[in-house]
Coordinates of C-alpha atoms and ligand atoms in Angstrom, one line a residue:
X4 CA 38.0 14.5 2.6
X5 CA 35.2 13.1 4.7
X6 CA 33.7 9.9 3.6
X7 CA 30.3 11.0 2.9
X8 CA 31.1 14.1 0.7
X9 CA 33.9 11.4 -0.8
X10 CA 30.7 9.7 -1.4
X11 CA 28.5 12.4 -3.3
X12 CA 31.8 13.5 -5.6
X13 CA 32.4 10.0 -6.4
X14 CA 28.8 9.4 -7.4
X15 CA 28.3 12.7 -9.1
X16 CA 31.5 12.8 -11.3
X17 CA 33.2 9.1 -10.9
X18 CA 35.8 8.1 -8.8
X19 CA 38.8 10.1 -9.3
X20 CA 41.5 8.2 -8.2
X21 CA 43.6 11.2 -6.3
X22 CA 40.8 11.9 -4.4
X23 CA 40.0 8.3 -3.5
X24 CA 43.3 7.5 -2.6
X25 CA 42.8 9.7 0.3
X26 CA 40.1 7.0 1.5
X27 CA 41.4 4.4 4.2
X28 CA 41.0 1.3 3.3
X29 CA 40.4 1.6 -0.4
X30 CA 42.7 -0.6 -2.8
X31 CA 43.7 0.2 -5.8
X32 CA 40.9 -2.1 -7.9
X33 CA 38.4 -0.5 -5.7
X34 CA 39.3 2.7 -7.1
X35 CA 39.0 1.8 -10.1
X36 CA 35.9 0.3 -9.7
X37 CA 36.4 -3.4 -10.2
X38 CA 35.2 -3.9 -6.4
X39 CA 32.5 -1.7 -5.1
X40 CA 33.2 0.4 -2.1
X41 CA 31.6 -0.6 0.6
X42 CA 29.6 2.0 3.0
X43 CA 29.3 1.4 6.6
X44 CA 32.0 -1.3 6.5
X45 CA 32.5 -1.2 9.5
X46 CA 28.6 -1.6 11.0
X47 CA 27.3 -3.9 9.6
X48 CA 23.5 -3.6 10.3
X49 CA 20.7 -6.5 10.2
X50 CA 17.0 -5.9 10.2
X51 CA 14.2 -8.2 11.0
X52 CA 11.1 -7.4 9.3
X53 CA 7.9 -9.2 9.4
X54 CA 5.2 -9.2 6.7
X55 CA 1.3 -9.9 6.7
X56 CA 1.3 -11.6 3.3
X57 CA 2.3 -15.7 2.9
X58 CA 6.2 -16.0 1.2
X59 CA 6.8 -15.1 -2.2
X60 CA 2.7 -13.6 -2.3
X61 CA 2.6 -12.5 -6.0
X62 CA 3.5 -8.7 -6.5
X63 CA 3.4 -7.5 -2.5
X64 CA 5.2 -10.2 -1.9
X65 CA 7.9 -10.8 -4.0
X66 CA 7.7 -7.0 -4.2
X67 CA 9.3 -6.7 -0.3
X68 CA 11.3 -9.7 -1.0
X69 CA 13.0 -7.1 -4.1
X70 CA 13.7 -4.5 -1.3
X71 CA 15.4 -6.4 0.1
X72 CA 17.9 -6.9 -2.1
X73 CA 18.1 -3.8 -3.3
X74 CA 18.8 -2.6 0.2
X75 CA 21.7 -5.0 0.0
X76 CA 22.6 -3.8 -3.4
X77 CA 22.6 -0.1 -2.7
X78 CA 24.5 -0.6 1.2
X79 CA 27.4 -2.9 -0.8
X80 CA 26.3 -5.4 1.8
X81 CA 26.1 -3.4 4.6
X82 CA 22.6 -3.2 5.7
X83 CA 21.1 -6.9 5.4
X84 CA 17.1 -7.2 5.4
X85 CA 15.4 -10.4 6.2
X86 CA 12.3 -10.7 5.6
X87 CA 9.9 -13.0 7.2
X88 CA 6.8 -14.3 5.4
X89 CA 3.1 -14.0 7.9
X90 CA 3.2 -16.3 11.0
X91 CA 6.9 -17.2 10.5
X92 CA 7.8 -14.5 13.4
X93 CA 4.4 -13.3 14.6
X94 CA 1.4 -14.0 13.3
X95 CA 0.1 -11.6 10.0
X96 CA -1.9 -9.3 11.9
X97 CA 0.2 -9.3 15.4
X98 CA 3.5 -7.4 12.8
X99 CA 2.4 -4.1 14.4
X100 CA 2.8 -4.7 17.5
X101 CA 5.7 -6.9 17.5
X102 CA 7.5 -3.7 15.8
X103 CA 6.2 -1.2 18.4
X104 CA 7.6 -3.2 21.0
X105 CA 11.2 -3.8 18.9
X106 CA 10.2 -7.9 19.1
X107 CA 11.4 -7.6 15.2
X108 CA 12.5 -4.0 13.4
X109 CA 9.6 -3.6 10.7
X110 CA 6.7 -4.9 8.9
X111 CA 5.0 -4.9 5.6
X112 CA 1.6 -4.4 5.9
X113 CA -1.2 -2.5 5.4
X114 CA -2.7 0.5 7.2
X115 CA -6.0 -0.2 7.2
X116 CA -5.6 -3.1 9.3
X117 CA -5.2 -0.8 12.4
X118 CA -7.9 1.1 12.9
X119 CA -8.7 -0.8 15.9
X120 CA -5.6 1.2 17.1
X121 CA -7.0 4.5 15.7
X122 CA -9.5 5.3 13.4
X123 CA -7.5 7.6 11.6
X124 CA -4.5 4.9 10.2
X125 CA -7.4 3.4 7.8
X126 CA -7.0 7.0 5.8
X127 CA -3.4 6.3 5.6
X128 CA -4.4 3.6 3.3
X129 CA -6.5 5.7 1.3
X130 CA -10.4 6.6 1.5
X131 CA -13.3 5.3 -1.0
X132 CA -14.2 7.6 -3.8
X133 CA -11.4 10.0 -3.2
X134 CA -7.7 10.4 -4.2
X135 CA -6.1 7.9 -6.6
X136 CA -2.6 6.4 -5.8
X137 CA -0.5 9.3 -7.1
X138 CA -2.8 11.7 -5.9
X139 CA -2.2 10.0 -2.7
X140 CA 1.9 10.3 -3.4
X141 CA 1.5 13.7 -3.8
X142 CA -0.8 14.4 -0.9
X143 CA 2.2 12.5 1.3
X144 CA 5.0 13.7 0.3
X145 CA 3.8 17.6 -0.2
X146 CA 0.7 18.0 1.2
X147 CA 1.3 17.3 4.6
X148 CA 0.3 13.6 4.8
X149 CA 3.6 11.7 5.7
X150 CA 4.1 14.7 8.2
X151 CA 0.4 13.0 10.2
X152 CA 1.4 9.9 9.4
X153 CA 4.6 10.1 11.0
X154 CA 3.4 12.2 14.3
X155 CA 0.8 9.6 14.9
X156 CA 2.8 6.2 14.5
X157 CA 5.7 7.8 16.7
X158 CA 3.2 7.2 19.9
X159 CA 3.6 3.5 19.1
X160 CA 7.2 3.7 18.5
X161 CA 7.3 3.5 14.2
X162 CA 8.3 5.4 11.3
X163 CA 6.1 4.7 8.0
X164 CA 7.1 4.6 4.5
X165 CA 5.0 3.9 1.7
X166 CA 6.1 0.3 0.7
X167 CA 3.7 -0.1 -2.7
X168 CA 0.2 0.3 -3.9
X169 CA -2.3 -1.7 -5.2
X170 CA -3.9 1.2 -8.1
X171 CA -7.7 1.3 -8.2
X172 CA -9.2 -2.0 -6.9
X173 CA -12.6 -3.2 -8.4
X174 CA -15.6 -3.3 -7.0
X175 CA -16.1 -7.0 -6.8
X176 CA -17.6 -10.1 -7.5
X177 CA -21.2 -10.3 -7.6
X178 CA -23.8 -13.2 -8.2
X179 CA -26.7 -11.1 -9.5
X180 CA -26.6 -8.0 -10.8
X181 CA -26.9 -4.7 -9.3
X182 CA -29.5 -2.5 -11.2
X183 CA -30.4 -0.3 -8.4
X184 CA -29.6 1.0 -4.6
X185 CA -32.6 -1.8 -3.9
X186 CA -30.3 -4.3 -5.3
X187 CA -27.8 -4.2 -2.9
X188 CA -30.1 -4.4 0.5
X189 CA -29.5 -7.5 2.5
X190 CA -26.5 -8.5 0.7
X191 CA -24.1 -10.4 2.0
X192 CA -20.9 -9.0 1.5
X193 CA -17.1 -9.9 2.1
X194 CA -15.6 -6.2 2.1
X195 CA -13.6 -4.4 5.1
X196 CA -12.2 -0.5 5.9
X197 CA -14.5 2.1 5.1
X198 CA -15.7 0.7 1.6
X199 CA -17.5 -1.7 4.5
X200 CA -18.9 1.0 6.7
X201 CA -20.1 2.5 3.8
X202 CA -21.9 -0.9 2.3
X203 CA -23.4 -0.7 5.7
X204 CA -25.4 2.3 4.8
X205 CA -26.1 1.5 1.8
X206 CA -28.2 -1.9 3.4
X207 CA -25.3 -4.2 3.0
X208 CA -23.9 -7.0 5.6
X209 CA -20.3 -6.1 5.2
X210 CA -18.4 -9.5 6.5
X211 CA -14.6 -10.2 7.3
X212 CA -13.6 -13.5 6.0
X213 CA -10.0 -15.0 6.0
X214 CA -8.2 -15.4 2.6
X215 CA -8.6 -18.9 2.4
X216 CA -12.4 -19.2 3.2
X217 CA -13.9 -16.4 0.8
X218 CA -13.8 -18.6 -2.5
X219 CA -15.9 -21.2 -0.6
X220 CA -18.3 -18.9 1.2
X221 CA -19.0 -17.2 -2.2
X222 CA -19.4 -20.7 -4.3
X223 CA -22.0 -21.9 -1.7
X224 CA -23.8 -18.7 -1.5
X225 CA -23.4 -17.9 2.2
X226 CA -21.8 -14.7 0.5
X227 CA -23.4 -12.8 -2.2
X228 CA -20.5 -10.7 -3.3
X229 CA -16.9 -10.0 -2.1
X230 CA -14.0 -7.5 -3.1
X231 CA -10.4 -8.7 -3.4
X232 CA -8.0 -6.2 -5.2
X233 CA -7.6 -5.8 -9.2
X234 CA -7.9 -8.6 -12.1
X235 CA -4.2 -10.1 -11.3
X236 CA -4.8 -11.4 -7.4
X237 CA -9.2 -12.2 -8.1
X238 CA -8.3 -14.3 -11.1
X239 CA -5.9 -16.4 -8.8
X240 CA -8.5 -16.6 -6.0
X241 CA -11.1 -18.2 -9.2
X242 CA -13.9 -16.0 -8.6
X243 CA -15.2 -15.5 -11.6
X244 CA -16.2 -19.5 -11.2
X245 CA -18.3 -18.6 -8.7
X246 CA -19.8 -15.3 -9.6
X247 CA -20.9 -13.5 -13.2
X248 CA -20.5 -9.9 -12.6
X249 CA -17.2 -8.3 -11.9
X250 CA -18.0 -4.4 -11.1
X251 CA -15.4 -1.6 -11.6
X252 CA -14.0 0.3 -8.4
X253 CA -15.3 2.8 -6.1
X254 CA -14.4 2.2 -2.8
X255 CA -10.0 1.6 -2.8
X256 CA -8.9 3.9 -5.5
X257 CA -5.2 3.3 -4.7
X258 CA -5.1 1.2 -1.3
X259 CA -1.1 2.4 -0.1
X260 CA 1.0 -0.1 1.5
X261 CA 3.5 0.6 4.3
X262 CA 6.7 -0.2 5.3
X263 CA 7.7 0.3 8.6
X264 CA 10.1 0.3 10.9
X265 CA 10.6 0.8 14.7
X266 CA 11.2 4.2 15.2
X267 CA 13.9 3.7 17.8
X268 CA 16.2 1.5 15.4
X269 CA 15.5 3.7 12.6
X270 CA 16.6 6.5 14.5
X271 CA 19.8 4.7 15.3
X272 CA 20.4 3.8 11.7
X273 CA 23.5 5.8 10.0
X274 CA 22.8 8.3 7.2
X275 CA 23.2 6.1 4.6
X276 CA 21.5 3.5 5.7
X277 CA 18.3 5.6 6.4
X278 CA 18.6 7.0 2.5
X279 CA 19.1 3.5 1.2
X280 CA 15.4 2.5 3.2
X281 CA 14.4 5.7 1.5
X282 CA 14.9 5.3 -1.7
X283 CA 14.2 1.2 -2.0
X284 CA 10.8 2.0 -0.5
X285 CA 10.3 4.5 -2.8
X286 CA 11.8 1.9 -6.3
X287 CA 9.7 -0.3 -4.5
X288 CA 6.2 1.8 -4.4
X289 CA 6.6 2.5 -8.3
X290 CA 8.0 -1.1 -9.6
X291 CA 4.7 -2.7 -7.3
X292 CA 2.2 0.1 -8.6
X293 CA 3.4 -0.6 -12.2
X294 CA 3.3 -4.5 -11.8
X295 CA -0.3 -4.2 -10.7
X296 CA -0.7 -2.2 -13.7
X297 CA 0.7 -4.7 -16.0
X298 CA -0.5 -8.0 -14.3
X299 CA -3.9 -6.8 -13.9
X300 CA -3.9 -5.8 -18.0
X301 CA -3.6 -9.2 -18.7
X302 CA -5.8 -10.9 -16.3
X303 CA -8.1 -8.5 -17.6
X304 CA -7.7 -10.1 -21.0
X305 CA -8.1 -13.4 -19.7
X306 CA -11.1 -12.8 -17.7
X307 CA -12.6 -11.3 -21.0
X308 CA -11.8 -14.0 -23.0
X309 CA -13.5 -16.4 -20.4
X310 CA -16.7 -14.6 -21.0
X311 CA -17.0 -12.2 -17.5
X312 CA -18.7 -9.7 -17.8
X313 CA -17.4 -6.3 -16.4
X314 CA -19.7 -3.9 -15.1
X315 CA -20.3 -0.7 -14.1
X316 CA -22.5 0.4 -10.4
X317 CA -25.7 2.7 -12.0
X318 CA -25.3 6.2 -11.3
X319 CA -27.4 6.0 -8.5
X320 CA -25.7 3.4 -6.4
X321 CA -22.4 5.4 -6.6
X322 CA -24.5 9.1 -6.0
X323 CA -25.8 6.5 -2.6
X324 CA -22.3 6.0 -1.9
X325 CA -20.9 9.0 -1.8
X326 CA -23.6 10.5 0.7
X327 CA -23.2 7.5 2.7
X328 CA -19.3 8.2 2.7
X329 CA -20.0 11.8 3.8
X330 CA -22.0 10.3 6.7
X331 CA -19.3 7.9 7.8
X332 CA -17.0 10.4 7.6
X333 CA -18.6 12.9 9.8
X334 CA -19.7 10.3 12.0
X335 CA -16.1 9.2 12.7
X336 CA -14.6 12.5 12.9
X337 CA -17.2 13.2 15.4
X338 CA -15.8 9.8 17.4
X339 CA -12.3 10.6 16.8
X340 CA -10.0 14.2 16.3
X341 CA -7.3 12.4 14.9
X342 CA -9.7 11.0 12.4
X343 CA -11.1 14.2 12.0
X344 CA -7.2 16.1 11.3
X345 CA -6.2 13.3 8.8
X346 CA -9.7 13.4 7.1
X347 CA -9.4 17.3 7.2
X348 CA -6.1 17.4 6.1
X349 CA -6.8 14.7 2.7
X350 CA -9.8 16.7 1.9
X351 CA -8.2 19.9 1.2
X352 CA -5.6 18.4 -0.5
X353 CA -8.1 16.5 -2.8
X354 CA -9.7 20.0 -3.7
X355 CA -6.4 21.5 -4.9
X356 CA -5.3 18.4 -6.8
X357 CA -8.9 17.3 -8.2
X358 CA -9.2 20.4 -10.4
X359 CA -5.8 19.6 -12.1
X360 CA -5.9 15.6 -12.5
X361 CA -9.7 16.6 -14.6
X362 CA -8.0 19.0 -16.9
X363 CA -4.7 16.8 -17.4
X364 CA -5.2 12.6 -16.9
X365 CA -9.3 12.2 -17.1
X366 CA -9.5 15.0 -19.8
X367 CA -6.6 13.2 -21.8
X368 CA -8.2 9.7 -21.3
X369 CA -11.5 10.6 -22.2
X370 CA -10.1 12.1 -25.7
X371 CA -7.4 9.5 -26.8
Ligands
CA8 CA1 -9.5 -4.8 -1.4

């Protein structure tokens, strides 16, 4: 019996001990399952990957960290990944590179932050006003997205998986209120991606600020407003010290994160070390989704209990922002035809699933 279909019986029915017998190099407790079998013993396989967040970052960072060791877990010990935390190997930004050119074998990242490369990877991460996270699973996996995704990372050398996602993000902090379109002209804003371009056309000064210097920016009012993620990570950062009005989310409904590898070394990986990265990434996408979803619940309740006040953008400001997004969106397919396929592609996956999420979740939700 080969090793892998050994493999499949032994999972599907449990080990039957005539069959295993037949497998070199298994004793007799490993047969009966008091030592696990160990795949690949014989390569043992160790991957460096490099991640854009500072160690043990609450929920994308500890999330990566728990990939890890469920890599290790699943391989029996035979595919090791070590993960280092933002300027440990390279610096946070310079992970996408360093992969492309093998320097380390992956990175945990985000998307967005290479559109310098090509316009088109900010999409990967999702685009404001449209498709929610698992409308954004489903648009990957069957509607053609991992398919671009994949065919445009291979010219720099990588193979993408989705490695988490953050659920809808708010719209941000706020120091006065926004009544009307007129309210946001001249704003100062800390907000990047397209949400940003968008801002732009709406009269806001979208700004890029490092982590570390936004809380201080905002507090002495050389900011007006700035976006983070959800309740969990903004109540850590302390902006609702600094600002009264926390806005609900328009412009990262489900901001994907990626995990990925040098395509070369992937492609050298065994089978079961490439369904083992599968299959982590994918435990990993749904435990980090649903720990957003849980940590953001209660800093929600906290935030309440401190007296912030939630808000939602009038009617009009979000009517402004999606023409504005229609504008930025045909302005960069015009710049760009791999903008313009992934766009394309998202779109008419949005109008097949839109229909069906309306009559199943937001029907549901707007009844219960
Ligand atoms: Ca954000």
């Amino acid at each position: 019996m080969k090793r892998r279909e050994f493999l499949k019986s032994a999972a599907v029915a449990g080990v039957a001990a005539g069959a295993a017998a037949t497998f070199t190099g298994c004793t007799r407790e490993q047969i009966e399952g008091k030592k696990s079998v160990n795949i690949n013993r014989q390569r043992k396989v160790t991957l460096k990957i490099a991640t854009s967040w500072p160690a043990h970052f609450p929920i994308m960072g500890t999330g990566v960290e728990r990939f890890a060791q469920k890599v290790q877990q699943m391989s029996g010990g035979s595919l090791q990944i070590k993960i280092y935390p933002k300027n440990i190997l390279v610096p946070a930004l310079a992970v996408f590179d360093a992969t492309s050119s093998g320097q380390i074998d992956g990175f945990h990242s985000g998307p967005y932050y290479w559109k310098g490369k090509n316009a088109a990877f900010a999409l990967f991460s999702g685009a404001p006003l449209r498709m929610t996270a698992s409308e954004l699973s489903c648009w990957m996996n069957y509607g053609g997205g991992y398919e671009l995704w994949r065919e445009l990372y291979a010219r720099y050398n990588l193979h993408p998986f989705i490695g988490g996602n953050t659920g809808v993000q708010m719209g941000g902090w706020f120091r006065k209120p926004i009544d009307s379109p007129e309210d946001l002209k001249g704003l100062k804003m800390r907000i990047p991606g397209l949400g940003g371009e968008v801002m732009a056309k709406l009269g806001v000064n979208p700004i890029l600020l490092p982590a570390g210097e936004i809380y201080t920016a905002l507090e002495r009012g050389t900011i007006d407003a700035t976006e983070w993620v959800g309740p969990a990570l903004d109540i850590r950062m302390g902006f609702y010290k600094v600002a009264k009005y926390y806005y609900t989310g328009w412009h990262e409904p489900g901001s994907i994160l990626e995990l990925t590898f040098n395509k070369l070394r992937f492609d050298r990986l065994g089978d079961e070390h490439k369904a083992v990265i599968r299959y982590a990434a994918e435990a990993m996408t749904s435990e980090m989704y649903h720990e957003f979803m849980h940590e953001n619940a209660l800093a929600l309740k906290k935030l309440k209990e401190l007296g912030i006040e939630i808000r939602d953008f009038p009617p009009q400001v979000i009517a402004a922002a999606k023409e504005a997004m229609e504008e930025v969106a045909r302005e960069q397919s015009r710049k760009s035809e791999d903008f313009k396929r992934v766009f394309d592609s998202m779109e008419r996956y949005y109008a097949l699933i839109k229909p069906w999420t309306q009559i199943s979740e937001t029907k549901f939700c707007s009844i219960r």
